[in-house]
Coordinates of C-alpha atoms in Angstrom, one line a residue:
Chain K
X1 CA 29.8 -100.1 146.0
X2 CA 28.3 -99.3 149.4
X3 CA 25.4 -97.0 150.0
X4 CA 27.9 -94.6 151.7
X5 CA 29.4 -94.0 148.2
X6 CA 26.1 -92.5 147.0
X7 CA 25.8 -88.8 147.1
X8 CA 23.3 -86.3 145.6
X9 CA 24.1 -83.1 143.7
X10 CA 21.3 -80.7 143.1
X11 CA 21.1 -79.3 140.5
X12 CA 23.0 -80.6 137.4
X13 CA 24.2 -77.1 136.2
X14 CA 27.6 -76.6 134.7
X15 CA 29.4 -76.9 138.1
X16 CA 27.1 -79.6 139.5
X17 CA 27.4 -81.9 136.5
X18 CA 31.1 -81.5 136.3
X19 CA 31.5 -82.4 140.0
X20 CA 29.2 -85.4 139.4
X21 CA 31.3 -86.6 136.6
X22 CA 34.4 -86.4 138.8
X23 CA 32.6 -88.4 141.6
X24 CA 31.5 -91.0 139.1
X25 CA 35.0 -91.4 137.8
X26 CA 36.0 -92.2 141.4
X27 CA 33.3 -94.9 141.7
X28 CA 30.6 -92.9 143.3
X29 CA 26.9 -92.9 142.5
X30 CA 25.4 -89.5 142.0
X31 CA 21.7 -88.9 142.4
X32 CA 20.1 -85.6 141.3
X33 CA 16.7 -83.9 141.1
X34 CA 15.4 -82.6 137.8
X35 CA 12.4 -81.0 139.4
X36 CA 11.8 -77.7 137.6
X37 CA 14.8 -78.1 135.3
X38 CA 14.7 -78.0 131.5
X39 CA 16.0 -80.3 128.8
X40 CA 19.6 -79.0 129.0
X41 CA 19.8 -80.1 132.6
X42 CA 18.4 -83.5 131.8
X43 CA 21.0 -84.0 129.0
X44 CA 23.9 -82.7 131.2
X45 CA 22.8 -85.0 134.0
X46 CA 22.6 -88.0 131.7
X47 CA 26.0 -87.2 130.2
X48 CA 27.6 -87.0 133.6
X49 CA 26.1 -90.3 134.7
X50 CA 23.8 -88.8 137.2
X51 CA 20.6 -90.8 138.2
X52 CA 17.4 -88.9 138.6
X53 CA 15.7 -89.4 142.0
X54 CA 12.9 -87.9 144.1
X55 CA 13.7 -86.0 147.2
X56 CA 12.6 -88.9 149.5
X57 CA 14.8 -91.3 147.6
X58 CA 17.8 -88.9 147.8
X59 CA 17.4 -88.6 151.5
X60 CA 17.1 -92.4 151.9
X61 CA 20.1 -93.3 149.7
X62 CA 22.6 -90.4 149.7
X63 CA 25.3 -89.9 152.4
X64 CA 25.7 -86.2 151.4
X65 CA 23.6 -83.7 149.5
X66 CA 25.6 -81.0 147.7
X67 CA 23.4 -78.0 147.0
X68 CA 24.9 -76.3 143.9
X69 CA 22.3 -73.9 142.6
X70 CA 22.1 -70.2 141.6
X71 CA 22.5 -68.1 144.8
X72 CA 18.9 -66.9 144.7
X73 CA 17.7 -70.5 144.9
X74 CA 19.9 -71.7 147.7
X75 CA 17.6 -71.0 150.7
X76 CA 14.6 -72.5 149.0
X77 CA 16.4 -75.7 148.2
X78 CA 17.4 -76.1 151.9
X79 CA 13.8 -75.5 152.9
X80 CA 12.6 -78.0 150.4
X81 CA 14.7 -80.7 151.9
X82 CA 13.7 -79.9 155.5
X83 CA 10.5 -82.1 155.3
X84 CA 12.2 -85.3 153.9
X85 CA 15.1 -84.8 156.3
X86 CA 12.7 -84.5 159.2
X87 CA 11.0 -87.7 158.1
X88 CA 14.4 -89.5 158.1
X89 CA 14.7 -88.5 161.8
X90 CA 18.4 -87.8 161.9
X91 CA 19.4 -90.7 159.7
X92 CA 19.5 -88.6 156.5
X93 CA 22.4 -87.2 154.6
X94 CA 24.5 -84.2 155.5
X95 CA 23.2 -81.2 153.6
X96 CA 26.1 -79.0 152.2
X97 CA 25.2 -75.6 150.9
X98 CA 28.0 -74.9 148.3
X99 CA 26.5 -71.8 147.0
X100 CA 27.9 -68.2 146.6
X101 CA 25.5 -66.8 149.2
X102 CA 25.8 -64.3 152.0
X103 CA 26.5 -65.3 155.6
X104 CA 23.0 -64.5 156.7
X105 CA 21.5 -66.7 153.9
X106 CA 23.7 -69.7 154.7
X107 CA 22.9 -69.4 158.4
X108 CA 19.2 -69.3 157.6
X109 CA 19.6 -72.4 155.4
X110 CA 21.5 -74.1 158.2
X111 CA 18.7 -73.3 160.7
X112 CA 16.1 -74.7 158.3
X113 CA 18.0 -78.0 158.1
X114 CA 18.8 -78.1 161.9
X115 CA 15.1 -77.5 162.8
X116 CA 14.3 -80.6 160.7
X117 CA 16.9 -82.6 162.7
X118 CA 19.3 -82.7 159.8
X119 CA 23.0 -82.1 159.7
X120 CA 24.3 -79.0 157.8
X121 CA 27.7 -77.9 156.5
X122 CA 28.6 -74.6 155.0
X123 CA 30.6 -75.1 151.8
X124 CA 32.4 -72.8 149.3
X125 CA 33.6 -73.9 145.9
X126 CA 36.6 -71.9 144.8
X127 CA 37.8 -72.5 141.3
X128 CA 36.4 -73.6 138.0
X129 CA 34.4 -76.8 137.3
X130 CA 36.6 -79.8 137.3
X131 CA 38.0 -81.0 134.0
X132 CA 39.6 -84.3 133.2
X133 CA 43.2 -84.4 134.3
X134 CA 43.0 -81.3 136.4
X135 CA 42.8 -81.1 140.2
X136 CA 39.5 -79.2 140.2
X137 CA 38.1 -76.6 142.5
X138 CA 38.6 -76.6 146.3
X139 CA 35.6 -77.4 148.6
X140 CA 36.0 -75.4 151.8
X141 CA 33.8 -76.7 154.6
X142 CA 32.8 -75.1 157.9
X143 CA 30.5 -75.8 160.8
X144 CA 30.6 -78.5 163.5
X145 CA 29.7 -81.3 161.0
X146 CA 32.4 -80.4 158.5
X147 CA 34.7 -83.2 159.7
X148 CA 32.0 -85.8 158.7
X149 CA 32.7 -85.3 155.0
X150 CA 36.0 -87.1 154.5
X151 CA 34.2 -89.5 152.2
X152 CA 34.2 -86.7 149.5
X153 CA 38.0 -86.8 149.3
X154 CA 37.7 -90.5 148.4
X155 CA 35.3 -89.4 145.6
X156 CA 37.9 -87.2 144.0
X157 CA 36.9 -83.9 145.5
X158 CA 39.5 -81.5 147.0
X159 CA 38.0 -80.8 150.4
X160 CA 39.4 -78.3 152.8
X161 CA 37.7 -78.5 156.2
X162 CA 38.1 -75.2 158.1
X163 CA 39.0 -76.4 161.6
X164 CA 36.9 -74.8 164.3
X165 CA 35.2 -72.4 161.9
X166 CA 31.4 -72.0 162.3
X167 CA 28.6 -72.1 159.7
X168 CA 29.1 -68.9 157.7
X169 CA 32.9 -69.0 157.6
X170 CA 33.1 -70.9 154.3
X171 CA 30.6 -68.5 152.7
X172 CA 32.6 -65.6 154.2
X173 CA 35.8 -67.1 152.6
X174 CA 34.1 -67.3 149.2
X175 CA 32.8 -63.8 149.4
X176 CA 36.1 -62.3 150.6
X177 CA 38.1 -64.2 147.9
X178 CA 35.7 -63.1 145.2
X179 CA 35.8 -59.6 146.6
X180 CA 39.5 -59.5 146.1
X181 CA 39.7 -61.0 142.6
X182 CA 36.5 -59.4 141.2
X183 CA 37.0 -56.2 143.2
X184 CA 40.4 -55.8 141.5
X185 CA 38.7 -56.3 138.1
X186 CA 36.2 -53.6 139.0
X187 CA 38.9 -51.2 140.1
X188 CA 40.9 -51.8 137.0
X189 CA 37.9 -51.5 134.6
X190 CA 36.8 -48.2 136.4
X191 CA 40.2 -46.6 136.0
X192 CA 40.8 -47.8 132.4
X193 CA 37.5 -46.3 131.4
X194 CA 38.0 -43.0 133.3
X195 CA 41.6 -42.7 131.9
X196 CA 40.3 -43.3 128.4
X197 CA 37.6 -40.6 128.8
X198 CA 40.3 -38.1 129.9
X199 CA 42.8 -38.9 127.1
X200 CA 45.2 -40.7 129.4
X201 CA 44.6 -44.3 128.4
X202 CA 47.8 -44.8 126.3
X203 CA 50.0 -43.3 129.1
X204 CA 48.3 -45.4 131.7
X205 CA 49.0 -48.5 129.7
X206 CA 52.6 -47.4 129.2
X207 CA 53.2 -46.7 132.9
X208 CA 51.5 -50.0 134.0
X209 CA 53.7 -51.9 131.5
X210 CA 56.8 -50.3 133.1
X211 CA 56.0 -50.4 136.8
X212 CA 53.2 -52.9 137.2
X213 CA 53.7 -55.5 134.5
X214 CA 52.2 -58.3 136.6
X215 CA 49.0 -56.4 137.1
X216 CA 48.8 -55.4 133.4
X217 CA 49.2 -59.0 132.3
X218 CA 46.5 -60.0 134.8
X219 CA 44.1 -57.3 133.4
X220 CA 44.7 -58.6 129.9
X221 CA 43.0 -61.9 130.9
X222 CA 40.6 -60.9 133.7
X223 CA 38.9 -57.9 132.1
X224 CA 37.9 -59.6 128.9
X225 CA 36.9 -62.7 130.8
X226 CA 34.6 -60.6 132.9
X227 CA 32.3 -59.3 130.1
X228 CA 30.3 -62.4 129.8
X229 CA 30.0 -63.0 133.6
X230 CA 29.3 -59.4 134.7
X231 CA 25.6 -60.0 134.8
X232 CA 26.1 -62.7 137.4
X233 CA 28.6 -60.7 139.4
X234 CA 26.1 -57.9 140.1
X235 CA 24.3 -60.0 142.8
X236 CA 27.6 -61.3 144.0
X237 CA 29.0 -57.8 144.6
X238 CA 25.8 -56.9 146.4
X239 CA 26.2 -59.9 148.6
X240 CA 29.7 -58.8 149.4
X241 CA 28.4 -55.3 150.2
X242 CA 26.1 -56.9 152.7
X243 CA 28.8 -59.2 154.0
X244 CA 31.0 -56.2 154.8
X245 CA 28.0 -54.5 156.4
X246 CA 26.5 -51.0 155.9
X247 CA 28.2 -49.8 159.0
X248 CA 31.6 -50.0 157.2
X249 CA 32.1 -47.3 154.6
X250 CA 34.1 -49.8 152.5
X251 CA 30.9 -51.6 151.7
X252 CA 30.4 -48.8 149.1
X253 CA 33.4 -50.3 147.2
X254 CA 31.3 -53.3 146.4
X255 CA 28.1 -51.4 145.8
X256 CA 30.0 -49.4 143.2
X257 CA 31.4 -52.5 141.7
X258 CA 27.9 -53.9 141.4
X259 CA 26.7 -50.8 139.5
X260 CA 29.7 -50.9 137.2
X261 CA 29.1 -54.6 136.4
X262 CA 25.5 -54.0 135.7
X263 CA 26.4 -51.4 133.1
X264 CA 29.2 -53.4 131.6
X265 CA 26.9 -56.5 131.3
X266 CA 24.4 -54.5 129.3
X267 CA 27.2 -53.0 127.2
X268 CA 28.7 -56.4 126.5
X269 CA 25.3 -57.8 125.4
X270 CA 24.7 -54.7 123.2
X271 CA 26.7 -51.8 121.9
X272 CA 30.1 -53.0 123.1
X273 CA 31.1 -49.4 123.6
X274 CA 32.8 -49.4 127.0
X275 CA 33.9 -53.1 126.7
X276 CA 35.3 -52.1 123.3
X277 CA 37.2 -49.3 124.9
X278 CA 38.7 -51.7 127.4
X279 CA 39.7 -54.0 124.6
X280 CA 41.5 -51.2 122.8
X281 CA 43.3 -50.2 125.9
X282 CA 44.5 -53.7 126.4
X283 CA 45.5 -54.0 122.8
X284 CA 43.3 -56.9 122.1
X285 CA 41.4 -55.1 119.4
X286 CA 42.4 -52.7 116.7
X287 CA 42.1 -49.0 117.4
X288 CA 38.6 -47.8 116.4
Chain E
X1 CA 76.0 -22.6 134.0
X2 CA 73.5 -20.7 131.9
X3 CA 70.3 -19.1 133.3
X4 CA 68.4 -21.8 131.4
X5 CA 69.9 -24.4 133.8
X6 CA 68.1 -22.7 136.7
X7 CA 64.7 -24.0 137.8
X8 CA 62.5 -23.5 140.8
X9 CA 60.9 -26.2 142.9
X10 CA 58.2 -25.1 145.3
X11 CA 58.1 -26.3 148.0
X12 CA 61.0 -28.3 149.5
X13 CA 58.9 -31.2 150.9
X14 CA 60.1 -34.8 150.8
X15 CA 59.5 -35.1 147.0
X16 CA 60.5 -31.6 146.1
X17 CA 63.8 -31.6 148.0
X18 CA 64.7 -35.1 146.6
X19 CA 64.0 -33.9 143.0
X20 CA 66.1 -30.8 143.7
X21 CA 69.1 -32.9 144.9
X22 CA 68.9 -34.9 141.6
X23 CA 68.8 -31.7 139.6
X24 CA 71.8 -30.2 141.5
X25 CA 73.7 -33.5 140.9
X26 CA 73.2 -32.8 137.2
X27 CA 74.6 -29.3 137.4
X28 CA 71.3 -27.4 137.7
X29 CA 70.6 -24.6 140.1
X30 CA 67.4 -24.9 142.1
X31 CA 65.6 -22.0 143.6
X32 CA 62.8 -22.4 146.1
X33 CA 60.4 -20.4 148.2
X34 CA 60.3 -20.9 152.0
X35 CA 57.3 -18.6 152.4
X36 CA 55.0 -20.1 155.1
X37 CA 57.3 -23.1 155.6
X38 CA 58.8 -24.3 158.9
X39 CA 62.3 -25.1 160.1
X40 CA 62.2 -28.7 158.7
X41 CA 61.6 -27.3 155.2
X42 CA 64.5 -24.8 155.6
X43 CA 66.8 -27.6 156.6
X44 CA 65.7 -29.9 153.8
X45 CA 66.2 -27.1 151.3
X46 CA 69.7 -26.3 152.5
X47 CA 70.7 -30.0 152.6
X48 CA 69.5 -30.4 149.0
X49 CA 71.5 -27.4 147.9
X50 CA 68.4 -25.3 147.1
X51 CA 68.6 -21.5 147.1
X52 CA 65.9 -19.4 148.8
X53 CA 64.4 -16.8 146.5
X54 CA 61.3 -14.5 146.4
X55 CA 58.6 -15.1 143.8
X56 CA 59.8 -12.2 141.6
X57 CA 63.4 -13.6 141.6
X58 CA 62.1 -17.1 140.8
X59 CA 60.2 -15.7 137.8
X60 CA 63.2 -13.7 136.6
X61 CA 65.8 -16.5 136.9
X62 CA 64.1 -19.9 136.5
X63 CA 63.3 -21.6 133.2
X64 CA 60.7 -23.8 134.8
X65 CA 58.7 -23.8 138.1
X66 CA 57.8 -27.2 139.4
X67 CA 54.9 -27.0 141.8
X68 CA 55.2 -29.9 144.2
X69 CA 52.9 -29.2 147.2
X70 CA 50.1 -30.9 149.1
X71 CA 47.1 -31.2 146.7
X72 CA 45.0 -28.8 148.8
X73 CA 47.7 -26.1 148.2
X74 CA 48.1 -26.6 144.4
X75 CA 45.6 -24.1 143.1
X76 CA 46.6 -21.4 145.5
X77 CA 50.3 -21.7 144.5
X78 CA 49.4 -21.2 140.8
X79 CA 47.3 -18.2 141.7
X80 CA 50.1 -16.8 143.7
X81 CA 52.5 -16.9 140.8
X82 CA 50.0 -15.3 138.4
X83 CA 50.9 -11.7 139.4
X84 CA 54.7 -12.1 138.9
X85 CA 54.2 -14.0 135.7
X86 CA 52.0 -11.3 134.4
X87 CA 54.7 -8.8 135.2
X88 CA 57.2 -10.9 133.2
X89 CA 54.9 -10.4 130.2
X90 CA 55.4 -13.8 128.6
X91 CA 59.1 -14.0 129.3
X92 CA 58.7 -16.0 132.5
X93 CA 59.2 -19.7 133.3
X94 CA 56.9 -22.5 132.3
X95 CA 54.7 -23.4 135.4
X96 CA 54.3 -27.1 135.8
X97 CA 51.7 -28.4 138.3
X98 CA 53.1 -31.7 139.4
X99 CA 50.5 -32.3 142.1
X100 CA 48.1 -35.2 142.7
X101 CA 45.0 -33.0 142.0
X102 CA 41.8 -33.6 140.1
X103 CA 41.4 -32.7 136.5
X104 CA 39.1 -29.7 137.3
X105 CA 41.7 -28.3 139.7
X106 CA 44.6 -28.6 137.3
X107 CA 42.5 -27.0 134.6
X108 CA 41.7 -24.1 137.0
X109 CA 45.4 -23.7 137.8
X110 CA 46.2 -23.7 134.1
X111 CA 43.6 -21.0 133.4
X112 CA 45.0 -18.8 136.2
X113 CA 48.5 -19.0 134.7
X114 CA 47.2 -18.5 131.1
X115 CA 45.2 -15.4 132.1
X116 CA 48.5 -14.0 133.4
X117 CA 50.1 -14.6 130.0
X118 CA 52.2 -17.5 131.4
X119 CA 52.9 -21.0 130.0
X120 CA 51.4 -24.0 131.9
X121 CA 52.0 -27.7 131.8
X122 CA 50.1 -30.4 133.6
X123 CA 52.5 -32.8 135.3
X124 CA 52.2 -36.0 137.2
X125 CA 55.0 -37.6 139.2
X126 CA 54.6 -41.4 139.4
X127 CA 57.0 -43.2 141.7
X128 CA 58.9 -42.5 144.9
X129 CA 61.3 -39.6 145.5
X130 CA 64.6 -40.1 143.7
X131 CA 67.4 -41.8 145.6
X132 CA 71.0 -41.9 144.7
X133 CA 71.7 -44.6 142.2
X134 CA 68.1 -45.1 141.3
X135 CA 66.2 -43.9 138.2
X136 CA 63.7 -41.9 140.2
X137 CA 60.0 -41.3 139.4
X138 CA 58.5 -40.5 136.0
X139 CA 57.4 -37.0 135.2
X140 CA 54.4 -37.3 132.8
X141 CA 53.7 -34.0 131.1
X142 CA 50.6 -32.9 129.1
X143 CA 49.3 -29.8 127.4
X144 CA 50.4 -27.8 124.4
X145 CA 53.6 -26.6 126.1
X146 CA 54.7 -30.0 127.3
X147 CA 57.3 -30.3 124.5
X148 CA 59.1 -27.2 125.9
X149 CA 60.5 -29.1 128.9
X150 CA 63.2 -31.2 127.3
X151 CA 65.8 -29.3 129.5
X152 CA 64.5 -31.3 132.5
X153 CA 65.8 -34.5 130.9
X154 CA 69.3 -32.9 130.9
X155 CA 68.8 -32.2 134.6
X156 CA 68.4 -35.9 135.5
X157 CA 64.6 -36.1 135.5
X158 CA 62.7 -38.9 133.7
X159 CA 60.3 -36.9 131.6
X160 CA 57.5 -38.5 129.6
X161 CA 55.7 -36.0 127.4
X162 CA 52.2 -37.2 126.5
X163 CA 52.0 -36.4 122.8
X164 CA 48.8 -34.5 121.9
X165 CA 47.3 -34.9 125.3
X166 CA 45.6 -31.8 126.8
X167 CA 46.1 -30.2 130.2
X168 CA 44.3 -32.6 132.5
X169 CA 45.6 -35.8 130.9
X170 CA 48.7 -36.0 133.1
X171 CA 46.5 -35.5 136.2
X172 CA 44.1 -38.1 134.9
X173 CA 46.9 -40.5 134.5
X174 CA 48.1 -40.0 138.0
X175 CA 44.6 -40.4 139.4
X176 CA 43.9 -43.6 137.4
X177 CA 47.2 -45.1 138.2
X178 CA 46.7 -44.3 141.9
X179 CA 43.2 -45.6 141.7
X180 CA 44.4 -49.0 140.5
X181 CA 47.3 -49.4 143.0
X182 CA 45.6 -47.8 146.0
X183 CA 42.2 -49.1 145.1
X184 CA 43.6 -52.7 145.1
X185 CA 45.1 -52.0 148.5
X186 CA 41.6 -50.8 149.7
X187 CA 39.9 -53.9 148.3
X188 CA 42.3 -56.2 149.9
X189 CA 42.2 -54.5 153.3
X190 CA 38.4 -54.5 153.2
X191 CA 38.2 -58.2 152.5
X192 CA 40.9 -59.2 154.9
X193 CA 39.1 -57.3 157.7
X194 CA 35.7 -58.7 156.8
X195 CA 37.0 -62.3 156.5
X196 CA 38.7 -62.0 159.9
X197 CA 35.5 -60.7 161.5
X198 CA 33.7 -63.8 160.1
X199 CA 36.4 -66.3 161.2
X200 CA 37.6 -66.9 157.6
X201 CA 40.9 -65.2 157.7
X202 CA 43.2 -68.2 157.9
X203 CA 41.3 -70.0 155.1
X204 CA 41.5 -66.8 152.9
X205 CA 45.2 -66.6 153.5
X206 CA 45.6 -70.3 152.6
X207 CA 43.6 -70.0 149.4
X208 CA 45.4 -66.9 148.3
X209 CA 48.7 -68.6 148.9
X210 CA 47.6 -71.4 146.7
X211 CA 45.8 -69.7 143.9
X212 CA 46.9 -66.0 144.0
X213 CA 50.5 -66.1 145.3
X214 CA 51.5 -62.9 143.4
X215 CA 48.6 -60.9 144.9
X216 CA 49.3 -62.3 148.4
X217 CA 53.0 -61.3 148.2
X218 CA 52.0 -57.9 147.0
X219 CA 49.6 -57.4 149.9
X220 CA 52.4 -58.4 152.3
X221 CA 54.2 -55.2 151.3
X222 CA 51.5 -52.8 150.2
X223 CA 49.1 -53.2 153.1
X224 CA 51.6 -52.4 155.9
X225 CA 53.1 -49.6 153.7
X226 CA 49.7 -48.0 153.6
X227 CA 49.1 -47.5 157.3
X228 CA 51.3 -44.4 157.6
X229 CA 50.1 -42.9 154.4
X230 CA 46.3 -43.6 154.7
X231 CA 45.7 -40.1 156.1
X232 CA 47.0 -38.6 152.9
X233 CA 45.1 -41.1 150.7
X234 CA 41.7 -40.0 151.9
X235 CA 41.7 -36.8 149.9
X236 CA 43.3 -38.7 146.9
X237 CA 40.5 -41.2 146.9
X238 CA 38.0 -38.4 147.0
X239 CA 39.7 -36.8 144.1
X240 CA 39.5 -40.1 142.2
X241 CA 35.8 -40.3 143.1
X242 CA 35.3 -36.9 141.5
X243 CA 37.5 -37.8 138.5
X244 CA 35.3 -40.8 137.8
X245 CA 32.2 -38.6 138.2
X246 CA 29.1 -39.0 140.3
X247 CA 27.2 -40.1 137.2
X248 CA 29.2 -43.3 137.1
X249 CA 28.2 -45.8 139.9
X250 CA 31.9 -47.0 140.2
X251 CA 32.7 -43.6 141.7
X252 CA 31.4 -45.2 144.9
X253 CA 34.3 -47.6 144.8
X254 CA 36.6 -44.7 145.6
X255 CA 34.3 -43.0 148.1
X256 CA 34.3 -46.3 150.0
X257 CA 38.1 -46.5 149.8
X258 CA 38.3 -42.9 151.2
X259 CA 36.1 -43.9 154.2
X260 CA 38.2 -47.0 154.8
X261 CA 41.5 -45.1 154.7
X262 CA 40.2 -42.5 157.1
X263 CA 39.3 -45.2 159.6
X264 CA 42.6 -47.1 159.1
X265 CA 44.6 -43.8 159.5
X266 CA 43.0 -43.2 162.9
X267 CA 43.6 -46.8 163.9
X268 CA 47.2 -46.8 162.8
X269 CA 47.8 -43.6 164.9
X270 CA 46.0 -45.0 167.9
X271 CA 44.7 -48.4 169.0
X272 CA 46.2 -50.5 166.1
X273 CA 43.2 -52.8 166.3
X274 CA 42.3 -53.2 162.6
X275 CA 45.8 -52.6 161.4
X276 CA 47.0 -55.2 163.9
X277 CA 44.4 -57.7 162.5
X278 CA 45.8 -57.1 159.0
X279 CA 49.3 -57.7 160.3
X280 CA 48.3 -61.0 161.9
X281 CA 46.6 -62.0 158.7
X282 CA 49.7 -61.4 156.8
X283 CA 51.8 -63.2 159.3
X284 CA 53.9 -60.2 160.1
X285 CA 53.0 -60.2 163.8
X286 CA 52.5 -62.9 166.3
X287 CA 48.9 -64.1 166.9
X288 CA 47.3 -62.0 169.6

């Protein structure tokens, strides 16, 4: 196995460790950093066959660093690697920001890496963490260095370089895709709740069943799946609001979705009043 | 033909005249008012076999009045019929507000009719104007008098009484259904435009084609169909914002959709810049 088959994935969260497992299955070596992470991360990393390494060792050995962290940590991670990348004087790995961050944030991360003389690619992971026997999520890649990442395909990852697209485009793709899928979930939740408040819930369900059966079937999955994720979607909706831009009135669509998800997250963790109403509308729970 | 087979439809717009034609095909007589309407309405009424009548004659002869007017005119029409209904002393027709108005507006219309001693039903038409050989739209009906309208089924209309639901529930159904379908169109338009501004349009199309083919197929119809209707949807989105209520942050979803539709209406009537971008995204127009 050549040194070019070594990559780093920081950090070993649910997505990062699942990607690492896929890479290891394809003969790759995956380094990771456990700095600041707890015991669960350590166990996940070990179970996925990841090797702990310091930042200097990662820069010395890895061909690529995949940054897969919570959105709020993305810029800080890029800035943390600027110093070791500067020390490598252009011979270090390509730094790929795979996180669900706004366009401005990913550009700032790219500038931090570029100032250190490093190479930077904007990445967007669309799909769920890879599972054995499934294709796994798509890795969209944009920026001038995106073509340098063909080795990831050999490591079992479904890469989709965006020809000619600048840094920011992959993040824009992720935001706009999430805006459609999670925006639809917000629209549906808002209308189900308002219809139920007005006594029109059963008729709305009946009319959707007749004239929009595909949407109703979708809601039966996507709305209950949302409850446990709504707390994470608040910041994502706010990032989409900023991505649209305050000059466009439709940015309010996503500000409103953020407010709804904040309330539903609290409800799902507590009284289950509104989420219970949605469940009853969908017929997934007995009338109460 | 008994007098009970005579109804009134005010006014003879695109929906009203198409409904009248359906009723006439089923042996009904349809009266209408042309007060304040132009030559196009007169021609549509004549072509649909509608008979012009004054308000007093309508109240004297019709079993039902279907109010089918632009939302802004709905309350005024109910108030206009209050005096002739009061003169009929309870023997007049049932007044059915079929318009896409907010819950408060339909309640005010109902109170105006009730004060005059008349009977009132909240109606909501879901679907396109009836065409020959097609089932036609659904007429949802709510309020205590909704059960009195069985005769409309005999006249070829697909009525759906909402058992036990109060005045306001049919309008709430219409608003929540429109909020889902037209809200989804707004979400998709917003994200397509933002993705295109950021250079991510082609990748968004490719990812939707792979992982959300039903949604993409839907957008290919619903987005272009929206351009010519966006000017009407502005007030409807504002009515949905009020229906949700300012106390709920998700009302901003529909305020944002109203702003978007106002801009797209102006664009569709003029430069075709953003609507042209959507067309290119969908592949319905050559790259430009």
